[in-house]
PDB file of C-alpha atoms in Angstrom:
ATOM      1  CA  MET G  28     -27.010 -19.266  19.194  1.00  0.00           C
ATOM      2  CA  SER G  29     -25.272 -16.125  17.947  1.00  0.00           C
ATOM      3  CA  TYR G  30     -21.496 -15.648  17.845  1.00  0.00           C
ATOM      4  CA  LEU G  31     -19.535 -12.470  18.246  1.00  0.00           C
ATOM      5  CA  PRO G  32     -17.421 -11.470  15.220  1.00  0.00           C
ATOM      6  CA  HIS G  33     -13.785 -12.570  15.357  1.00  0.00           C
ATOM      7  CA  HIS G  34     -11.437  -9.574  15.483  1.00  0.00           C
ATOM      8  CA  GLU G  35      -8.078 -11.142  16.263  1.00  0.00           C
ATOM      9  CA  HIS G  36      -5.210 -10.120  13.977  1.00  0.00           C
ATOM     10  CA  HIS G  37      -2.375 -12.632  13.790  1.00  0.00           C
ATOM     11  CA  LEU G  38       1.162 -11.581  12.895  1.00  0.00           C
ATOM     12  CA  ILE G  39       1.633 -14.526  10.509  1.00  0.00           C
ATOM     13  CA  GLN G  40      -0.416 -12.531   7.982  1.00  0.00           C
ATOM     14  CA  ARG G  41       2.558 -10.182   7.669  1.00  0.00           C
ATOM     15  CA  ALA G  42       5.045 -12.952   6.971  1.00  0.00           C
ATOM     16  CA  GLY G  43       5.098 -12.634   3.171  1.00  0.00           C
ATOM     17  CA  TRP G  44       5.643  -8.924   2.695  1.00  0.00           C
ATOM     18  CA  LEU G  45       7.592  -8.429   5.942  1.00  0.00           C
ATOM     19  CA  ARG G  46      10.178 -11.066   5.067  1.00  0.00           C
ATOM     20  CA  ALA G  47      10.726  -9.590   1.606  1.00  0.00           C
ATOM     21  CA  ALA G  48      10.785  -5.988   2.886  1.00  0.00           C
ATOM     22  CA  VAL G  49      13.236  -6.675   5.714  1.00  0.00           C
ATOM     23  CA  LEU G  50      15.482  -8.739   3.452  1.00  0.00           C
ATOM     24  CA  GLY G  51      15.475  -6.017   0.802  1.00  0.00           C
ATOM     25  CA  ALA G  52      16.149  -3.113   3.166  1.00  0.00           C
ATOM     26  CA  ASN G  53      18.807  -5.057   5.049  1.00  0.00           C
ATOM     27  CA  ASP G  54      20.550  -6.007   1.805  1.00  0.00           C
ATOM     28  CA  GLY G  55      20.256  -2.456   0.485  1.00  0.00           C
ATOM     29  CA  ILE G  56      21.924  -0.951   3.542  1.00  0.00           C
ATOM     30  CA  ILE G  57      24.596  -3.601   4.025  1.00  0.00           C
ATOM     31  CA  SER G  58      25.601  -4.277   0.423  1.00  0.00           C
ATOM     32  CA  VAL G  59      25.660  -0.675  -0.793  1.00  0.00           C
ATOM     33  CA  THR G  60      27.286   0.677   2.376  1.00  0.00           C
ATOM     34  CA  SER G  61      29.890  -2.103   2.275  1.00  0.00           C
ATOM     35  CA  LEU G  62      30.476  -1.352  -1.403  1.00  0.00           C
ATOM     36  CA  VAL G  63      31.012   2.343  -0.679  1.00  0.00           C
ATOM     37  CA  VAL G  64      33.299   1.918   2.352  1.00  0.00           C
ATOM     38  CA  GLY G  65      35.292  -0.714   0.482  1.00  0.00           C
ATOM     39  CA  MET G  66      35.798   1.666  -2.438  1.00  0.00           C
ATOM     40  CA  ALA G  67      36.579   4.518  -0.050  1.00  0.00           C
ATOM     41  CA  ALA G  68      39.242   2.410   1.679  1.00  0.00           C
ATOM     42  CA  SER G  69      40.902   1.882  -1.692  1.00  0.00           C
ATOM     43  CA  GLY G  70      41.230   5.646  -2.142  1.00  0.00           C
ATOM     44  CA  ALA G  71      38.418   6.268  -4.636  1.00  0.00           C
ATOM     45  CA  SER G  72      37.215   9.837  -5.102  1.00  0.00           C
ATOM     46  CA  ALA G  73      33.875  11.199  -3.850  1.00  0.00           C
ATOM     47  CA  GLN G  74      32.486  11.210  -7.398  1.00  0.00           C
ATOM     48  CA  THR G  75      33.469   7.574  -7.867  1.00  0.00           C
ATOM     49  CA  LEU G  76      31.831   6.673  -4.572  1.00  0.00           C
ATOM     50  CA  PHE G  77      28.571   8.353  -5.586  1.00  0.00           C
ATOM     51  CA  ILE G  78      28.517   6.620  -8.989  1.00  0.00           C
ATOM     52  CA  THR G  79      29.282   3.324  -7.253  1.00  0.00           C
ATOM     53  CA  CYS G  80      26.395   3.920  -4.858  1.00  0.00           C
ATOM     54  CA  VAL G  81      23.944   4.681  -7.672  1.00  0.00           C
ATOM     55  CA  ALA G  82      25.071   1.616  -9.632  1.00  0.00           C
ATOM     56  CA  GLY G  83      24.721  -0.530  -6.519  1.00  0.00           C
ATOM     57  CA  LEU G  84      21.195   0.771  -5.892  1.00  0.00           C
ATOM     58  CA  ILE G  85      19.989   0.123  -9.447  1.00  0.00           C
ATOM     59  CA  SER G  86      21.597  -3.282  -9.891  1.00  0.00           C
ATOM     60  CA  GLY G  87      20.707  -4.408  -6.388  1.00  0.00           C
ATOM     61  CA  ALA G  88      17.038  -3.386  -6.598  1.00  0.00           C
ATOM     62  CA  THR G  89      16.509  -5.116  -9.939  1.00  0.00           C
ATOM     63  CA  SER G  90      18.403  -8.188  -8.766  1.00  0.00           C
ATOM     64  CA  MET G  91      16.365  -8.408  -5.556  1.00  0.00           C
ATOM     65  CA  ALA G  92      13.088  -8.044  -7.458  1.00  0.00           C
ATOM     66  CA  ALA G  93      14.013 -10.705  -9.992  1.00  0.00           C
ATOM     67  CA  GLY G  94      15.397 -13.062  -7.369  1.00  0.00           C
ATOM     68  CA  GLU G  95      12.379 -12.754  -5.088  1.00  0.00           C
ATOM     69  CA  TYR G  96       9.937 -13.193  -7.958  1.00  0.00           C
ATOM     70  CA  ILE G  97      11.675 -16.317  -9.264  1.00  0.00           C
ATOM     71  CA  SER G  98      12.046 -17.781  -5.776  1.00  0.00           C
ATOM     72  CA  VAL G  99       8.467 -17.171  -4.685  1.00  0.00           C
ATOM     73  CA  LYS G 100       7.080 -18.175  -8.110  1.00  0.00           C
ATOM     74  CA  SER G 101       8.867 -21.503  -7.694  1.00  0.00           C
ATOM     75  CA  GLN G 102       7.040 -21.932  -4.393  1.00  0.00           C
ATOM     76  CA  VAL G 103       3.743 -21.131  -6.141  1.00  0.00           C
ATOM     77  CA  ASP G 104       4.500 -23.747  -8.798  1.00  0.00           C
ATOM     78  CA  ILE G 105       5.129 -26.355  -6.102  1.00  0.00           C
ATOM     79  CA  GLU G 106       1.886 -25.448  -4.324  1.00  0.00           C
ATOM     80  CA  GLU G 107      -0.096 -25.642  -7.561  1.00  0.00           C
ATOM     81  CA  ALA G 108       1.464 -29.008  -8.429  1.00  0.00           C
ATOM     82  CA  ASP G 109       0.586 -30.382  -4.993  1.00  0.00           C
ATOM     83  CA  LEU G 110      -2.985 -29.118  -5.316  1.00  0.00           C
ATOM     84  CA  ALA G 111      -3.299 -30.746  -8.730  1.00  0.00           C
ATOM     85  CA  VAL G 112      -2.120 -34.084  -7.319  1.00  0.00           C
ATOM     86  CA  GLU G 113      -4.560 -33.785  -4.435  1.00  0.00           C
ATOM     87  CA  ALA G 114      -7.438 -32.895  -6.777  1.00  0.00           C
ATOM     88  CA  ARG G 115      -6.725 -36.018  -8.872  1.00  0.00           C
ATOM     89  CA  GLU G 116      -6.654 -38.208  -5.772  1.00  0.00           C
ATOM     90  CA  LEU G 117      -9.938 -36.743  -4.547  1.00  0.00           C
ATOM     91  CA  ALA G 118     -11.538 -37.534  -7.908  1.00  0.00           C
ATOM     92  CA  ARG G 119     -10.122 -41.068  -8.078  1.00  0.00           C
ATOM     93  CA  ASN G 120     -10.511 -42.209  -4.484  1.00  0.00           C
ATOM     94  CA  PRO G 121     -12.578 -39.845  -2.343  1.00  0.00           C
ATOM     95  CA  HIS G 122     -13.180 -42.472   0.364  1.00  0.00           C
ATOM     96  CA  HIS G 123      -9.453 -43.007   0.893  1.00  0.00           C
ATOM     97  CA  GLU G 124      -8.887 -39.240   1.049  1.00  0.00           C
ATOM     98  CA  LEU G 125     -11.677 -38.924   3.609  1.00  0.00           C
ATOM     99  CA  LYS G 126     -10.007 -41.555   5.779  1.00  0.00           C
ATOM    100  CA  GLU G 127      -6.699 -39.731   5.370  1.00  0.00           C
ATOM    101  CA  LEU G 128      -8.247 -36.457   6.534  1.00  0.00           C
ATOM    102  CA  THR G 129      -9.947 -38.231   9.442  1.00  0.00           C
ATOM    103  CA  GLN G 130      -6.616 -39.700  10.552  1.00  0.00           C
ATOM    104  CA  ILE G 131      -5.042 -36.243  10.514  1.00  0.00           C
ATOM    105  CA  TYR G 132      -7.687 -34.939  12.913  1.00  0.00           C
ATOM    106  CA  ILE G 133      -7.311 -37.998  15.149  1.00  0.00           C
ATOM    107  CA  GLN G 134      -3.579 -37.318  15.395  1.00  0.00           C
ATOM    108  CA  ARG G 135      -4.394 -33.745  16.409  1.00  0.00           C
ATOM    109  CA  GLY G 136      -6.416 -34.953  19.367  1.00  0.00           C
ATOM    110  CA  LEU G 137      -9.998 -35.533  18.225  1.00  0.00           C
ATOM    111  CA  THR G 138     -11.849 -38.742  18.957  1.00  0.00           C
ATOM    112  CA  PRO G 139     -12.282 -41.020  15.916  1.00  0.00           C
ATOM    113  CA  GLU G 140     -16.020 -40.289  15.776  1.00  0.00           C
ATOM    114  CA  LEU G 141     -15.604 -36.525  15.966  1.00  0.00           C
ATOM    115  CA  ALA G 142     -12.641 -36.574  13.573  1.00  0.00           C
ATOM    116  CA  HIS G 143     -14.738 -38.452  11.005  1.00  0.00           C
ATOM    117  CA  GLU G 144     -17.645 -36.045  11.414  1.00  0.00           C
ATOM    118  CA  VAL G 145     -15.380 -33.016  10.998  1.00  0.00           C
ATOM    119  CA  ALA G 146     -13.704 -34.556   7.941  1.00  0.00           C
ATOM    120  CA  VAL G 147     -17.080 -35.293   6.350  1.00  0.00           C
ATOM    121  CA  GLN G 148     -18.443 -31.789   6.923  1.00  0.00           C
ATOM    122  CA  LEU G 149     -15.288 -30.056   5.677  1.00  0.00           C
ATOM    123  CA  SER G 150     -15.123 -32.316   2.649  1.00  0.00           C
ATOM    124  CA  GLU G 151     -18.741 -31.566   1.776  1.00  0.00           C
ATOM    125  CA  LYS G 152     -17.977 -27.844   1.898  1.00  0.00           C
ATOM    126  CA  ASP G 153     -14.651 -27.914  -0.024  1.00  0.00           C
ATOM    127  CA  ALA G 154     -12.622 -31.109   0.064  1.00  0.00           C
ATOM    128  CA  LEU G 155      -9.637 -29.670  -1.802  1.00  0.00           C
ATOM    129  CA  GLU G 156      -9.409 -26.680   0.535  1.00  0.00           C
ATOM    130  CA  ALA G 157      -9.558 -28.967   3.569  1.00  0.00           C
ATOM    131  CA  HIS G 158      -6.749 -31.176   2.267  1.00  0.00           C
ATOM    132  CA  ALA G 159      -4.702 -28.178   1.141  1.00  0.00           C
ATOM    133  CA  ARG G 160      -4.903 -26.626   4.590  1.00  0.00           C
ATOM    134  CA  ASP G 161      -4.680 -29.669   6.872  1.00  0.00           C
ATOM    135  CA  GLU G 162      -2.650 -32.163   4.829  1.00  0.00           C
ATOM    136  CA  ILE G 163      -0.351 -30.024   2.677  1.00  0.00           C
ATOM    137  CA  GLY G 164      -0.208 -26.886   4.841  1.00  0.00           C
ATOM    138  CA  ILE G 165      -1.352 -24.333   2.244  1.00  0.00           C
ATOM    139  CA  ASN G 166      -3.681 -21.558   3.384  1.00  0.00           C
ATOM    140  CA  GLU G 167      -4.547 -18.047   2.302  1.00  0.00           C
ATOM    141  CA  MET G 168      -2.493 -16.371   5.053  1.00  0.00           C
ATOM    142  CA  THR G 169       0.801 -17.997   4.089  1.00  0.00           C
ATOM    143  CA  THR G 170       0.328 -18.575   0.361  1.00  0.00           C
ATOM    144  CA  ALA G 171       3.119 -17.234  -1.814  1.00  0.00           C
ATOM    145  CA  LYS G 172       2.621 -13.938  -3.702  1.00  0.00           C
ATOM    146  CA  PRO G 173       5.468 -13.436  -6.237  1.00  0.00           C
ATOM    147  CA  LEU G 174       4.627  -9.896  -7.366  1.00  0.00           C
ATOM    148  CA  GLN G 175       4.141  -8.680  -3.822  1.00  0.00           C
ATOM    149  CA  ALA G 176       7.478 -10.163  -2.756  1.00  0.00           C
ATOM    150  CA  ALA G 177       9.289  -8.724  -5.778  1.00  0.00           C
ATOM    151  CA  GLY G 178       7.830  -5.249  -5.307  1.00  0.00           C
ATOM    152  CA  SER G 179       8.509  -5.216  -1.569  1.00  0.00           C
ATOM    153  CA  SER G 180      12.107  -6.315  -2.074  1.00  0.00           C
ATOM    154  CA  ALA G 181      12.874  -3.794  -4.828  1.00  0.00           C
ATOM    155  CA  LEU G 182      11.299  -0.879  -2.976  1.00  0.00           C
ATOM    156  CA  SER G 183      12.856  -1.706   0.381  1.00  0.00           C
ATOM    157  CA  PHE G 184      16.292  -2.293  -1.181  1.00  0.00           C
ATOM    158  CA  SER G 185      16.095   1.126  -2.834  1.00  0.00           C
ATOM    159  CA  LEU G 186      15.087   2.787   0.429  1.00  0.00           C
ATOM    160  CA  GLY G 187      17.918   1.025   2.242  1.00  0.00           C
ATOM    161  CA  ALA G 188      20.449   2.056  -0.405  1.00  0.00           C
ATOM    162  CA  LEU G 189      19.319   5.680  -0.105  1.00  0.00           C
ATOM    163  CA  CYS G 190      20.935   5.822   3.351  1.00  0.00           C
ATOM    164  CA  PRO G 191      24.555   5.634   2.144  1.00  0.00           C
ATOM    165  CA  MET G 192      23.667   7.765  -0.883  1.00  0.00           C
ATOM    166  CA  LEU G 193      22.381  10.606   1.281  1.00  0.00           C
ATOM    167  CA  ALA G 194      25.400  10.215   3.557  1.00  0.00           C
ATOM    168  CA  ILE G 195      27.702  10.691   0.555  1.00  0.00           C
ATOM    169  CA  LEU G 196      25.822  13.763  -0.647  1.00  0.00           C
ATOM    170  CA  LEU G 197      25.780  15.428   2.775  1.00  0.00           C
ATOM    171  CA  SER G 198      29.253  14.501   4.075  1.00  0.00           C
ATOM    172  CA  PRO G 199      32.528  16.398   3.732  1.00  0.00           C
ATOM    173  CA  GLU G 200      34.911  14.400   1.554  1.00  0.00           C
ATOM    174  CA  GLN G 201      37.576  13.898   4.249  1.00  0.00           C
ATOM    175  CA  TRP G 202      35.061  12.215   6.588  1.00  0.00           C
ATOM    176  CA  MET G 203      32.880  10.562   3.962  1.00  0.00           C
ATOM    177  CA  ALA G 204      33.814   6.911   4.593  1.00  0.00           C
ATOM    178  CA  GLN G 205      33.397   7.220   8.353  1.00  0.00           C
ATOM    179  CA  ILE G 206      30.044   9.022   8.103  1.00  0.00           C
ATOM    180  CA  VAL G 207      28.713   6.548   5.551  1.00  0.00           C
ATOM    181  CA  MET G 208      29.621   3.688   7.859  1.00  0.00           C
ATOM    182  CA  VAL G 209      28.048   5.329  10.919  1.00  0.00           C
ATOM    183  CA  VAL G 210      24.879   6.059   8.961  1.00  0.00           C
ATOM    184  CA  GLY G 211      24.819   2.450   7.782  1.00  0.00           C
ATOM    185  CA  ILE G 212      25.128   1.115  11.330  1.00  0.00           C
ATOM    186  CA  LEU G 213      22.407   3.433  12.644  1.00  0.00           C
ATOM    187  CA  SER G 214      20.149   2.518   9.721  1.00  0.00           C
ATOM    188  CA  LEU G 215      20.600  -1.192  10.438  1.00  0.00           C
ATOM    189  CA  ALA G 216      19.840  -0.669  14.122  1.00  0.00           C
ATOM    190  CA  ILE G 217      16.604   1.146  13.261  1.00  0.00           C
ATOM    191  CA  LEU G 218      15.669  -1.461  10.646  1.00  0.00           C
ATOM    192  CA  GLY G 219      16.227  -4.306  13.081  1.00  0.00           C
ATOM    193  CA  ALA G 220      14.087  -2.611  15.717  1.00  0.00           C
ATOM    194  CA  LEU G 221      11.271  -1.863  13.252  1.00  0.00           C
ATOM    195  CA  SER G 222      11.220  -5.381  11.796  1.00  0.00           C
ATOM    196  CA  SER G 223      11.095  -6.861  15.301  1.00  0.00           C
ATOM    197  CA  TYR G 224       8.288  -4.478  16.223  1.00  0.00           C
ATOM    198  CA  PHE G 225       6.169  -5.571  13.259  1.00  0.00           C
ATOM    199  CA  ALA G 226       7.014  -9.206  13.976  1.00  0.00           C
ATOM    200  CA  GLY G 227       6.074  -8.835  17.635  1.00  0.00           C
ATOM    201  CA  THR G 228       9.498  -9.895  18.971  1.00  0.00           C
ATOM    202  CA  SER G 229      12.226  -8.203  21.029  1.00  0.00           C
ATOM    203  CA  MET G 230      13.258  -4.940  19.381  1.00  0.00           C
ATOM    204  CA  PHE G 231      16.629  -4.930  21.140  1.00  0.00           C
ATOM    205  CA  ARG G 232      17.584  -8.442  20.027  1.00  0.00           C
ATOM    206  CA  GLY G 233      16.386  -7.801  16.491  1.00  0.00           C
ATOM    207  CA  SER G 234      18.317  -4.537  16.296  1.00  0.00           C
ATOM    208  CA  ALA G 235      21.505  -6.044  17.733  1.00  0.00           C
ATOM    209  CA  ARG G 236      21.378  -9.072  15.419  1.00  0.00           C
ATOM    210  CA  VAL G 237      21.049  -7.020  12.238  1.00  0.00           C
ATOM    211  CA  THR G 238      23.611  -4.428  13.331  1.00  0.00           C
ATOM    212  CA  VAL G 239      26.322  -6.918  14.299  1.00  0.00           C
ATOM    213  CA  TRP G 240      26.134  -8.836  11.020  1.00  0.00           C
ATOM    214  CA  GLY G 241      26.033  -5.603   9.038  1.00  0.00           C
ATOM    215  CA  LEU G 242      29.081  -4.254  10.856  1.00  0.00           C
ATOM    216  CA  ILE G 243      31.011  -7.452  10.136  1.00  0.00           C
ATOM    217  CA  ALA G 244      30.193  -7.137   6.424  1.00  0.00           C
ATOM    218  CA  MET G 245      31.262  -3.473   6.321  1.00  0.00           C
ATOM    219  CA  LEU G 246      34.549  -4.108   8.138  1.00  0.00           C
ATOM    220  CA  PHE G 247      35.344  -6.998   5.829  1.00  0.00           C
ATOM    221  CA  ALA G 248      34.639  -4.861   2.748  1.00  0.00           C
ATOM    222  CA  MET G 249      36.788  -2.064   4.165  1.00  0.00           C
ATOM    223  CA  TRP G 250      39.661  -4.476   4.747  1.00  0.00           C
ATOM    224  CA  ILE G 251      39.424  -5.825   1.203  1.00  0.00           C
ATOM    225  CA  GLY G 252      39.324  -2.284  -0.194  1.00  0.00           C
ATOM    226  CA  SER G 253      42.395  -1.268   1.775  1.00  0.00           C
ATOM    227  CA  LEU G 254      44.426  -3.894  -0.072  1.00  0.00           C
ATOM    228  CA  PHE G 255      44.104  -1.825  -3.265  1.00  0.00           C
ATOM    229  CA  ASP G 256      45.319   1.670  -4.004  1.00  0.00           C
ATOM    230  CA  VAL G 257      43.405   3.642  -6.620  1.00  0.00           C
ATOM    231  CA  THR G 258      44.312   7.078  -5.296  1.00  0.00           C
ATOM    232  CA  PRO G 259      44.512   9.470  -8.270  1.00  0.00           C
ATOM    233  CA  LEU G 260      47.998  10.740  -9.081  1.00  0.00           C
TER     234      LEU G 260
END
């Protein structure tokens, strides 16, 4: 019997890089835009706002990269530790581990006889892989990739932070704060729609969710900035 090749593409494969990219871009837009509008509300000059924006981009991108790497690397360490424990158990008591795998398949709906047969065949092929996937929940589609997450976060944060930077460069000084905020809101709306598109969910809901939270952050930063007065004499 011949089988047709399997061509389905599941969205879960995008989970690693998409999560890091969306988080980075969202943080880049919200944090840097909020930083700029907060400084603008305090009366800072256009030059100060631009320097603030550049500093926010550099510090934010490096912080996101480091944070994502450390976070995801910690997940990798946990996965490797669990695999090491499972490998030791397989070496010490393979019969018990086979029964454990069989019970997992029974709980998923297989008959005891079929569950045992499946467990035996999978264990003969690669027992550790079978236990990693079906007992621990580790598989190649969802496994953590620290460098990929760090790179995605840093790049997407930088791209997100470019939005308020370009708004500063292209805006007249008297309308700079308002234009930066409008650009930030529009950028968040587009980001939310794009992330929902790649995730296969509602673009409208994704866009609205990101935009509302971003707007709240910007308004809060503007209110805090208005409490200070750094207008040059």
